[in-house]
Coordinates of C-alpha atoms and ligand atoms in Angstrom, one line a residue:
M1 CA 169.6 103.0 14.0
Y2 CA 169.7 99.6 15.6
T3 CA 165.9 99.2 15.8
K4 CA 163.2 99.6 13.2
S5 CA 159.7 98.2 13.5
F6 CA 158.7 95.5 11.0
W7 CA 155.2 97.1 10.7
N8 CA 156.3 100.7 10.2
Q9 CA 157.1 99.9 6.5
F10 CA 153.4 99.7 6.0
V11 CA 152.6 103.3 7.1
P12 CA 151.3 104.9 3.9
A13 CA 153.1 107.7 2.2
R14 CA 149.9 109.8 2.1
E15 CA 149.7 112.0 5.2
F16 CA 146.8 113.6 6.9
P17 CA 147.2 117.3 7.3
G18 CA 148.4 119.0 10.5
L19 CA 145.9 121.1 12.4
A20 CA 146.3 124.8 11.3
G21 CA 144.1 127.0 13.4
S22 CA 141.6 126.6 16.2
T23 CA 138.5 124.4 15.8
E24 CA 135.5 123.0 17.6
A25 CA 134.1 119.5 17.8
D26 CA 131.7 117.3 19.8
V27 CA 134.6 114.9 20.6
A28 CA 138.4 115.4 20.5
V29 CA 140.3 112.1 20.3
I30 CA 144.0 112.2 21.3
G31 CA 146.0 109.5 19.5
G32 CA 145.8 107.8 16.1
G33 CA 146.4 104.2 17.0
I34 CA 143.8 101.4 17.1
T35 CA 142.0 102.8 20.1
G36 CA 141.7 106.4 18.8
I37 CA 140.8 105.6 15.2
T38 CA 138.2 103.0 16.3
T39 CA 136.7 105.4 18.8
A40 CA 136.6 108.3 16.3
M41 CA 135.1 106.0 13.6
L42 CA 132.3 104.7 15.9
L43 CA 131.4 108.2 17.2
A44 CA 131.4 109.8 13.7
K45 CA 129.1 107.0 12.5
R46 CA 126.7 107.9 15.2
G47 CA 126.5 111.5 13.9
L48 CA 129.0 113.2 16.3
H49 CA 131.6 115.6 14.9
V50 CA 135.0 114.2 15.9
V51 CA 138.5 115.7 15.6
L52 CA 141.4 113.3 16.0
L53 CA 144.9 114.5 16.9
E54 CA 147.9 112.4 16.3
S55 CA 151.4 113.6 17.4
M56 CA 153.2 111.7 14.7
R57 CA 151.6 109.4 12.0
V58 CA 148.4 107.5 12.2
G59 CA 149.2 103.8 13.1
G60 CA 152.9 104.7 13.6
G61 CA 153.0 104.6 17.4
T62 CA 152.3 101.6 19.7
T63 CA 150.1 99.9 17.1
S64 CA 153.0 99.6 14.7
H65 CA 155.1 98.0 17.4
S66 CA 152.5 95.3 18.3
T67 CA 152.2 91.7 17.1
G68 CA 149.0 91.8 15.0
N69 CA 147.6 89.0 17.0
L70 CA 143.9 89.0 18.1
Y71 CA 142.7 86.6 20.8
S72 CA 139.9 86.4 23.3
T73 CA 142.0 85.1 26.2
V74 CA 144.7 87.2 27.9
D75 CA 148.5 87.4 28.0
K76 CA 148.8 87.1 31.7
N77 CA 146.9 83.8 31.6
L78 CA 143.4 83.1 32.9
K79 CA 144.8 81.5 36.0
Q80 CA 146.1 84.9 37.2
L81 CA 142.7 86.5 36.6
Y82 CA 141.2 83.7 38.8
N83 CA 143.6 84.7 41.6
K84 CA 141.6 88.0 41.8
Y85 CA 138.2 87.4 40.2
D86 CA 135.4 84.9 40.1
A87 CA 134.3 82.9 37.1
E88 CA 131.6 85.3 36.2
I89 CA 134.1 88.2 35.8
V90 CA 136.6 86.1 33.9
K91 CA 133.9 84.9 31.5
K92 CA 132.9 88.5 30.9
V93 CA 136.5 89.4 30.1
V94 CA 136.7 86.7 27.5
S95 CA 133.3 87.4 26.0
S96 CA 134.0 91.2 25.9
R97 CA 137.3 90.5 24.1
A98 CA 135.5 88.1 21.6
A99 CA 133.0 90.9 20.9
A100 CA 135.9 93.3 20.2
M101 CA 137.4 90.7 17.8
N102 CA 134.0 90.5 16.0
Q103 CA 134.0 94.3 15.8
I104 CA 137.4 94.2 14.1
E105 CA 136.2 91.6 11.7
S106 CA 133.1 93.6 10.9
N107 CA 135.2 96.7 10.3
V108 CA 137.6 94.8 7.9
H109 CA 134.6 93.6 5.9
G110 CA 132.4 96.6 6.2
Y111 CA 135.1 99.1 5.2
Q112 CA 136.9 96.6 2.9
V113 CA 140.2 97.2 4.8
D114 CA 143.1 95.4 3.0
C115 CA 145.1 94.2 6.0
D116 CA 145.7 90.4 5.5
Y117 CA 143.0 89.6 8.2
K118 CA 142.5 85.9 8.8
R119 CA 141.2 83.6 11.5
V120 CA 143.9 81.4 12.9
P121 CA 144.3 79.1 16.0
W122 CA 146.0 80.4 19.1
Y123 CA 148.4 78.0 21.0
L124 CA 149.8 78.2 24.5
Y125 CA 152.4 75.5 24.9
A126 CA 155.4 74.2 26.9
G127 CA 158.6 74.1 24.9
I128 CA 160.2 72.1 27.7
S129 CA 158.5 69.7 30.1
E130 CA 159.2 71.8 33.3
N131 CA 156.4 74.1 32.1
N132 CA 153.8 71.4 31.5
S133 CA 151.9 72.1 34.8
M134 CA 151.3 75.7 33.6
I135 CA 149.6 74.3 30.5
D136 CA 147.4 72.0 32.5
D137 CA 146.4 75.0 34.7
E138 CA 145.5 77.1 31.7
Y139 CA 143.5 74.3 30.1
N140 CA 141.5 73.9 33.4
H141 CA 140.9 77.6 33.7
A142 CA 139.9 77.8 30.0
M143 CA 137.3 75.1 30.7
K144 CA 135.9 77.1 33.6
S145 CA 135.7 80.2 31.5
D146 CA 133.7 78.8 28.5
V147 CA 136.8 79.1 26.3
A148 CA 136.6 76.4 23.5
A149 CA 140.1 75.1 24.2
G150 CA 141.4 71.7 23.2
W151 CA 144.8 69.9 23.3
A152 CA 147.4 70.7 20.7
T153 CA 149.8 68.2 19.3
S154 CA 153.5 68.6 18.4
A155 CA 152.6 68.7 14.7
D156 CA 150.8 72.0 15.3
I157 CA 153.8 73.8 16.8
P158 CA 156.9 75.2 15.0
T159 CA 159.4 74.6 17.9
G160 CA 160.1 71.9 20.5
F161 CA 156.9 70.9 22.3
T162 CA 155.9 68.9 25.3
K163 CA 152.3 70.0 26.0
G164 CA 149.9 72.6 24.6
V165 CA 146.4 74.1 24.5
V166 CA 144.8 75.3 21.3
V167 CA 141.8 77.7 20.9
P168 CA 140.5 77.8 17.3
A169 CA 139.2 80.8 15.3
Q170 CA 141.3 83.6 16.8
A171 CA 142.8 86.0 14.3
Q172 CA 145.7 87.9 12.9
F173 CA 146.2 91.0 10.7
N174 CA 148.6 93.6 9.7
P175 CA 148.0 96.2 12.4
V176 CA 149.3 99.2 10.5
K177 CA 147.4 98.4 7.3
Y178 CA 144.2 97.9 9.5
V179 CA 144.5 101.2 11.4
T180 CA 145.5 103.3 8.4
G181 CA 143.0 101.6 6.2
L182 CA 140.2 102.2 8.7
A183 CA 141.3 105.8 9.1
G184 CA 141.2 106.4 5.4
A185 CA 137.8 104.8 5.0
A186 CA 136.2 106.5 8.1
E187 CA 137.5 110.0 7.3
S188 CA 134.4 112.1 6.5
D189 CA 132.6 115.4 7.1
N190 CA 132.1 114.1 10.7
L191 CA 135.6 112.9 11.2
Q192 CA 138.7 115.1 10.7
I193 CA 142.1 113.5 11.3
Y194 CA 145.2 115.6 11.9
E195 CA 148.7 114.2 12.0
N196 CA 151.9 115.8 13.3
T197 CA 149.8 117.7 15.8
V198 CA 151.0 117.5 19.4
V199 CA 148.6 118.0 22.3
L200 CA 150.3 120.1 24.9
K201 CA 147.6 120.6 27.5
V202 CA 144.0 119.3 28.3
D203 CA 141.8 121.6 30.4
E204 CA 138.4 120.4 31.5
E205 CA 135.9 123.2 32.3
K206 CA 132.3 122.9 33.4
D207 CA 130.8 121.7 30.1
R208 CA 133.7 121.7 27.7
V209 CA 137.2 120.5 27.3
I210 CA 139.9 122.8 25.8
L211 CA 143.0 121.2 24.2
E212 CA 146.0 123.3 23.5
T213 CA 147.9 121.8 20.5
T214 CA 150.8 122.8 18.3
G215 CA 148.3 123.6 15.6
G216 CA 145.8 125.7 17.6
L217 CA 143.1 125.2 20.3
V218 CA 140.5 122.5 20.0
T219 CA 137.3 123.0 22.0
A220 CA 135.1 119.9 22.5
R221 CA 132.3 118.6 24.7
Y222 CA 134.3 115.5 25.3
A223 CA 138.0 114.5 25.1
V224 CA 139.4 110.9 24.9
H225 CA 143.0 110.0 25.8
A226 CA 143.7 107.2 23.3
T227 CA 147.4 107.5 23.9
H228 CA 148.1 104.1 25.5
T229 CA 148.5 105.9 28.9
P230 CA 146.8 109.2 29.6
K231 CA 148.7 112.4 29.2
G232 CA 149.5 114.5 32.3
V233 CA 149.7 113.8 36.0
K234 CA 147.0 111.2 36.8
V235 CA 146.2 108.8 39.5
Y236 CA 146.4 105.9 37.0
H237 CA 150.2 106.2 36.9
T238 CA 150.3 104.8 40.4
V239 CA 148.5 101.6 39.4
L240 CA 150.1 101.0 36.0
G241 CA 153.5 99.4 35.5
P242 CA 155.2 100.6 32.2
Y243 CA 157.0 97.7 30.5
R244 CA 158.9 97.3 27.3
E245 CA 159.6 94.2 25.3
Y246 CA 161.4 93.5 22.0
G247 CA 160.5 92.0 18.7
I248 CA 162.5 90.6 15.8
A249 CA 161.4 89.6 12.3
C250 CA 163.6 86.9 10.7
R251 CA 163.6 86.0 7.0
A252 CA 162.5 82.4 6.7
G253 CA 162.9 81.8 3.0
E254 CA 160.8 79.0 1.6
R255 CA 160.4 77.4 5.0
Y256 CA 157.0 76.0 5.9
F257 CA 155.5 77.6 8.9
P258 CA 152.1 76.6 10.5
E259 CA 149.3 79.2 10.7
G260 CA 148.7 80.5 14.2
I261 CA 149.6 82.5 17.2
F262 CA 152.2 80.6 19.2
W263 CA 153.0 81.5 22.8
G264 CA 155.6 79.1 24.2
Y265 CA 157.2 78.7 27.6
Y266 CA 160.9 77.8 27.7
E267 CA 163.9 77.9 30.1
D268 CA 163.3 79.8 33.4
G269 CA 159.6 80.1 32.5
R270 CA 160.4 82.7 29.7
K271 CA 157.6 83.2 27.4
Y272 CA 157.9 84.0 23.7
S273 CA 155.2 85.0 21.1
I274 CA 155.8 83.7 17.6
R275 CA 153.9 84.2 14.3
H276 CA 154.7 84.5 10.6
Y277 CA 153.8 87.1 8.0
D278 CA 154.3 86.9 4.3
N279 CA 155.1 90.2 2.5
N280 CA 155.6 90.4 -1.2
G281 CA 156.3 86.7 -1.5
E282 CA 158.9 86.8 1.3
R283 CA 158.2 84.9 4.5
Y284 CA 159.1 86.5 7.9
V285 CA 158.8 84.9 11.3
L286 CA 158.2 87.4 14.2
V287 CA 159.4 86.6 17.7
I288 CA 158.5 88.8 20.6
G289 CA 159.6 88.6 24.3
E290 CA 162.1 89.8 26.9
P291 CA 159.8 92.1 28.9
H292 CA 161.4 94.5 31.4
K293 CA 160.4 97.8 33.1
V294 CA 160.8 100.9 30.9
G295 CA 164.1 102.7 31.5
Q296 CA 165.4 100.1 33.9
S297 CA 167.6 97.9 31.7
D298 CA 171.3 98.7 31.7
D299 CA 171.6 97.0 28.3
N300 CA 168.6 96.9 26.0
I301 CA 170.7 95.5 23.2
R302 CA 171.2 92.4 25.3
A303 CA 167.4 91.8 25.4
V304 CA 167.3 91.9 21.6
K305 CA 170.3 89.5 21.4
N306 CA 168.5 87.1 23.7
L307 CA 165.6 87.1 21.2
E308 CA 168.0 86.4 18.4
A309 CA 169.6 83.6 20.3
F310 CA 166.1 82.1 20.9
A311 CA 165.2 82.3 17.2
S312 CA 168.5 80.6 16.3
T313 CA 168.3 77.9 18.9
H314 CA 164.6 77.0 18.8
L315 CA 163.6 78.0 15.3
G316 CA 166.8 77.7 13.3
L317 CA 166.4 81.3 12.1
N318 CA 169.5 83.5 11.9
D319 CA 168.7 86.1 9.2
V320 CA 167.3 89.0 11.3
A321 CA 165.7 91.7 9.1
Y322 CA 164.0 93.9 11.7
R323 CA 164.4 94.6 15.5
W324 CA 162.1 96.8 17.5
G325 CA 160.7 97.6 21.0
G326 CA 157.1 97.9 22.1
Q327 CA 155.6 99.3 25.2
H328 CA 152.7 98.1 27.4
Y329 CA 151.2 99.2 30.7
R330 CA 150.3 96.5 33.3
P331 CA 147.3 97.4 35.6
A332 CA 147.7 96.5 39.2
D333 CA 144.3 94.6 39.3
L334 CA 144.9 93.0 35.8
L335 CA 141.9 94.8 34.1
P336 CA 142.3 97.8 31.9
Y337 CA 140.9 101.3 32.9
I338 CA 138.3 102.4 30.3
G339 CA 135.8 105.3 30.4
R340 CA 135.2 108.5 32.2
E341 CA 138.0 109.7 34.5
S342 CA 135.5 110.3 37.2
K343 CA 131.7 109.9 37.4
T344 CA 131.0 113.4 36.2
S345 CA 134.1 114.0 34.0
N346 CA 133.8 114.5 30.2
V347 CA 137.4 113.3 29.8
F348 CA 137.8 109.6 28.9
V349 CA 140.8 107.3 29.3
A350 CA 141.7 103.9 27.9
T351 CA 144.8 102.4 29.4
G352 CA 146.3 99.4 31.2
F353 CA 145.9 97.0 28.2
S354 CA 149.0 94.9 29.2
T355 CA 150.2 93.2 25.9
D356 CA 146.6 92.6 24.8
G357 CA 146.1 96.1 23.4
L358 CA 144.8 95.5 19.8
V359 CA 141.7 93.8 21.2
Y360 CA 141.4 95.9 24.4
G361 CA 141.9 99.1 22.3
T362 CA 138.9 98.1 20.1
L363 CA 136.9 97.2 23.2
A364 CA 137.7 100.5 24.8
A365 CA 136.5 102.3 21.7
M366 CA 133.2 100.4 21.9
I367 CA 132.7 101.2 25.5
I368 CA 133.7 104.9 25.3
A369 CA 131.4 105.4 22.2
D370 CA 128.5 103.9 24.1
E371 CA 129.2 106.0 27.2
I372 CA 129.4 109.3 25.2
T373 CA 126.2 108.5 23.3
N374 CA 124.4 107.2 26.5
A375 CA 124.0 103.7 25.0
P376 CA 124.0 100.8 27.5
N377 CA 127.2 98.8 27.6
E378 CA 127.4 95.5 29.6
W379 CA 131.2 95.8 30.2
S380 CA 131.4 99.5 31.1
E381 CA 131.2 99.0 34.9
M382 CA 133.7 96.1 35.0
Y383 CA 136.4 98.2 33.2
S384 CA 135.4 101.5 34.8
A385 CA 138.3 104.0 34.8
H386 CA 137.2 105.3 38.2
R387 CA 136.9 102.0 39.9
F388 CA 139.1 101.5 43.0
T389 CA 140.1 98.0 43.9
P390 CA 142.4 98.3 46.9
V391 CA 142.5 94.6 47.8
K392 CA 143.0 93.3 44.3
S393 CA 145.6 96.0 43.5
A394 CA 147.5 96.1 46.8
A395 CA 150.4 93.8 46.2
Q396 CA 151.2 95.0 42.7
F397 CA 150.5 98.6 43.7
L398 CA 153.2 98.4 46.4
K399 CA 155.6 96.6 44.2
E400 CA 155.4 99.2 41.3
N401 CA 155.4 102.2 43.6
I402 CA 158.4 101.1 45.8
N403 CA 160.2 100.6 42.5
V404 CA 159.2 104.1 41.3
A405 CA 160.2 105.6 44.7
G406 CA 163.6 104.1 44.2
E407 CA 163.9 105.8 40.8
F408 CA 162.9 109.2 42.2
L409 CA 166.0 109.0 44.5
K410 CA 168.2 109.2 41.4
V411 CA 167.5 112.9 41.3
L412 CA 169.9 113.3 44.2
P413 CA 173.3 114.9 43.6
G414 CA 176.0 112.3 42.7
M415 CA 173.6 109.9 41.0
K416 CA 175.1 110.0 37.5
D417 CA 177.0 108.1 34.9
T418 CA 179.9 110.5 34.6
S419 CA 180.9 114.2 35.2
D420 CA 182.7 114.7 32.0
F421 CA 181.3 114.9 28.4
V422 CA 184.5 113.3 27.0
N423 CA 183.4 110.0 28.6
V424 CA 180.3 109.9 26.4
K425 CA 181.4 107.7 23.5
P426 CA 180.2 108.1 19.9
G427 CA 176.7 106.5 19.3
T428 CA 175.9 106.4 23.0
G429 CA 174.2 108.5 25.7
A430 CA 175.0 109.0 29.4
I431 CA 173.8 111.1 32.4
V432 CA 176.4 113.8 33.0
E433 CA 176.2 116.0 36.2
K434 CA 177.5 119.6 35.9
D435 CA 176.7 122.6 38.0
N436 CA 174.3 120.4 40.1
T437 CA 172.3 119.8 36.9
K438 CA 171.7 116.4 35.5
I439 CA 172.2 116.4 31.7
A440 CA 171.2 113.7 29.3
A441 CA 174.1 113.7 26.8
Y442 CA 174.1 111.9 23.5
R443 CA 177.1 111.8 21.1
N444 CA 176.3 110.8 17.5
D445 CA 178.6 108.7 15.4
T446 CA 180.5 111.8 14.1
G447 CA 181.2 113.0 17.6
Q448 CA 178.6 115.8 17.9
L449 CA 176.9 116.2 21.3
T450 CA 173.2 116.8 21.9
L451 CA 172.4 117.9 25.4
V452 CA 169.0 117.9 27.1
S453 CA 167.8 118.0 30.7
A454 CA 167.8 114.5 32.2
V455 CA 164.8 115.5 34.4
C456 CA 161.5 114.1 33.0
P457 CA 159.0 116.9 32.7
H458 CA 156.2 114.5 33.8
M459 CA 157.0 114.1 37.5
K460 CA 160.8 114.8 37.6
C461 CA 162.3 111.4 37.5
I462 CA 165.7 111.0 35.8
V463 CA 165.7 109.4 32.4
N464 CA 168.0 106.6 31.4
W465 CA 169.7 105.7 28.1
N466 CA 168.2 103.0 26.0
N467 CA 171.1 101.8 23.9
A468 CA 169.0 99.6 21.5
E469 CA 166.5 102.3 20.5
Q470 CA 168.8 105.3 21.1
T471 CA 166.2 107.1 23.3
W472 CA 165.9 108.6 26.7
D473 CA 163.4 106.4 28.7
C474 CA 161.8 107.5 32.0
P475 CA 161.9 104.6 34.6
C476 CA 158.9 106.0 36.6
H477 CA 155.9 106.0 34.3
G478 CA 157.3 105.2 30.9
S479 CA 157.7 108.5 29.1
R480 CA 160.2 108.2 26.3
F481 CA 162.1 110.9 24.4
K482 CA 164.2 111.2 21.3
T483 CA 167.8 112.3 21.7
D484 CA 166.8 115.9 20.9
G485 CA 164.2 115.7 23.8
T486 CA 161.0 115.3 21.6
V487 CA 158.3 113.2 23.3
L488 CA 157.9 109.8 21.7
E489 CA 155.3 108.3 24.0
G490 CA 154.1 108.1 27.6
P491 CA 152.4 110.6 30.0
A492 CA 154.8 113.6 29.5
F493 CA 153.2 116.4 27.5
H494 CA 156.4 118.3 27.0
A495 CA 159.9 117.6 25.6
L496 CA 163.1 117.5 27.7
H497 CA 164.6 121.0 27.9
R498 CA 167.5 121.8 25.6
I499 CA 170.7 122.5 27.5
T500 CA 173.7 124.6 26.6
V501 CA 177.0 124.5 28.6
E502 CA 179.4 127.4 28.6
G503 CA 182.4 126.7 30.7
E504 CA 181.0 125.6 34.0
D505 CA 177.7 127.3 33.4
V506 CA 174.7 125.2 32.4
K507 CA 171.8 127.0 30.7
K508 CA 168.3 125.5 30.2
E509 CA 166.3 126.6 27.2
G510 CA 162.6 126.2 26.4
H511 CA 161.1 122.9 25.3
Ligands
LIG601 FE1 156.5 110.1 35.1 FE2 158.8 110.5 33.9 S1 157.0 109.5 33.2 S2 158.3 111.1 35.9

């Protein structure tokens, strides 16, 4: 496999059991990443009985593909928030994120989670002078937002530098050690955690929610979609853009590397996030960048190669030990959607975190725990999951949905890579059209073909081949599937159908 997440090596060997039989709870949490585990922990501490359902391993999904960086500002820059909101809202965004960081710090200390947590400075800088004005802008907006920003110097920064801003006392940790450590510490009579348990359906009735899973039914008063994007067909998918970016971890030997979170702007305004992490006496430098819409790159390997070229040119690092992809969902009005699906619903969502998910995931847990237990929360309205902001969302809404509409057209006959399986080379995948059926065909290195339907079970877009991660990725709302059709992430509940071909006849099997 070409990609393997740096953080996945920290997923512990000990597994939580799978659900075996039906059960009841006050709250069912879907997803065992930072959002789900924190939500479950907070609610169990308040005396509610919580069941958490993770389709794979706790901490092994999006959390293990993140950066481990924690900061109170935002990836899209404060300036962009000011294009849509006034200073009062932007200050609340920053202060809510700072509160979530404090919650993480208190969990680390309270539960004694061994996750290499430390406070470090955060830097936003121009690697080349063409980007200096962006830095001036961000400094000015940080001042307006009560962010304790100062000016950085070239001595602080590990690459070329022309101008930069620093915010002290932000933080870093190992995201997998944090989430798995928190899960282990928080598991109790009030909190049962199940791994390898896939949720197939969520039905909300008058005063209960019923979840159909691969291990049995779960009946709860409340359900929380802590799955990065909610499962099923939801209105949110029209206001969220699914994006993927890549990360690499390079061996850095004995080389000195300053402490901090480094976000630098380089040629063509490209932004890269850089940090280091020491593991067992070995120093690694992590570089993240090259964002693009899920399922819409014709060569994902090229994106990884671009990162490698950046690390070589700007950091002098050439020994790449890990490569991986990570997903994020950009909300049209720049704020996440957190809380009840509607005013009266007992189903909660937490989505649209952009690339700021470790802090927003924790904040979502705090807000949802307060809403379920009827405790006041000063940020709940601002991030409300049923807010509607037509003016603030309009431009981005149109852009994302015109893009999605274009992808839906690929379902039409003739839109394919090839009509003959012999053209699918070993180690690659392609969309083959046979008998008016679009087939996602993957041939492994020994020549064996695996065939699944190319039609995404979420809303019927046609999936595309991701050559870096060897997955089928849906370009519409970001569902991703293994070559055998199993769901990896995204809103799809069900796998891609298995396909068999006999002569010219194409047969579709169950999930
Ligand atoms: Fe929505 Fe595939 S994720 S159609």
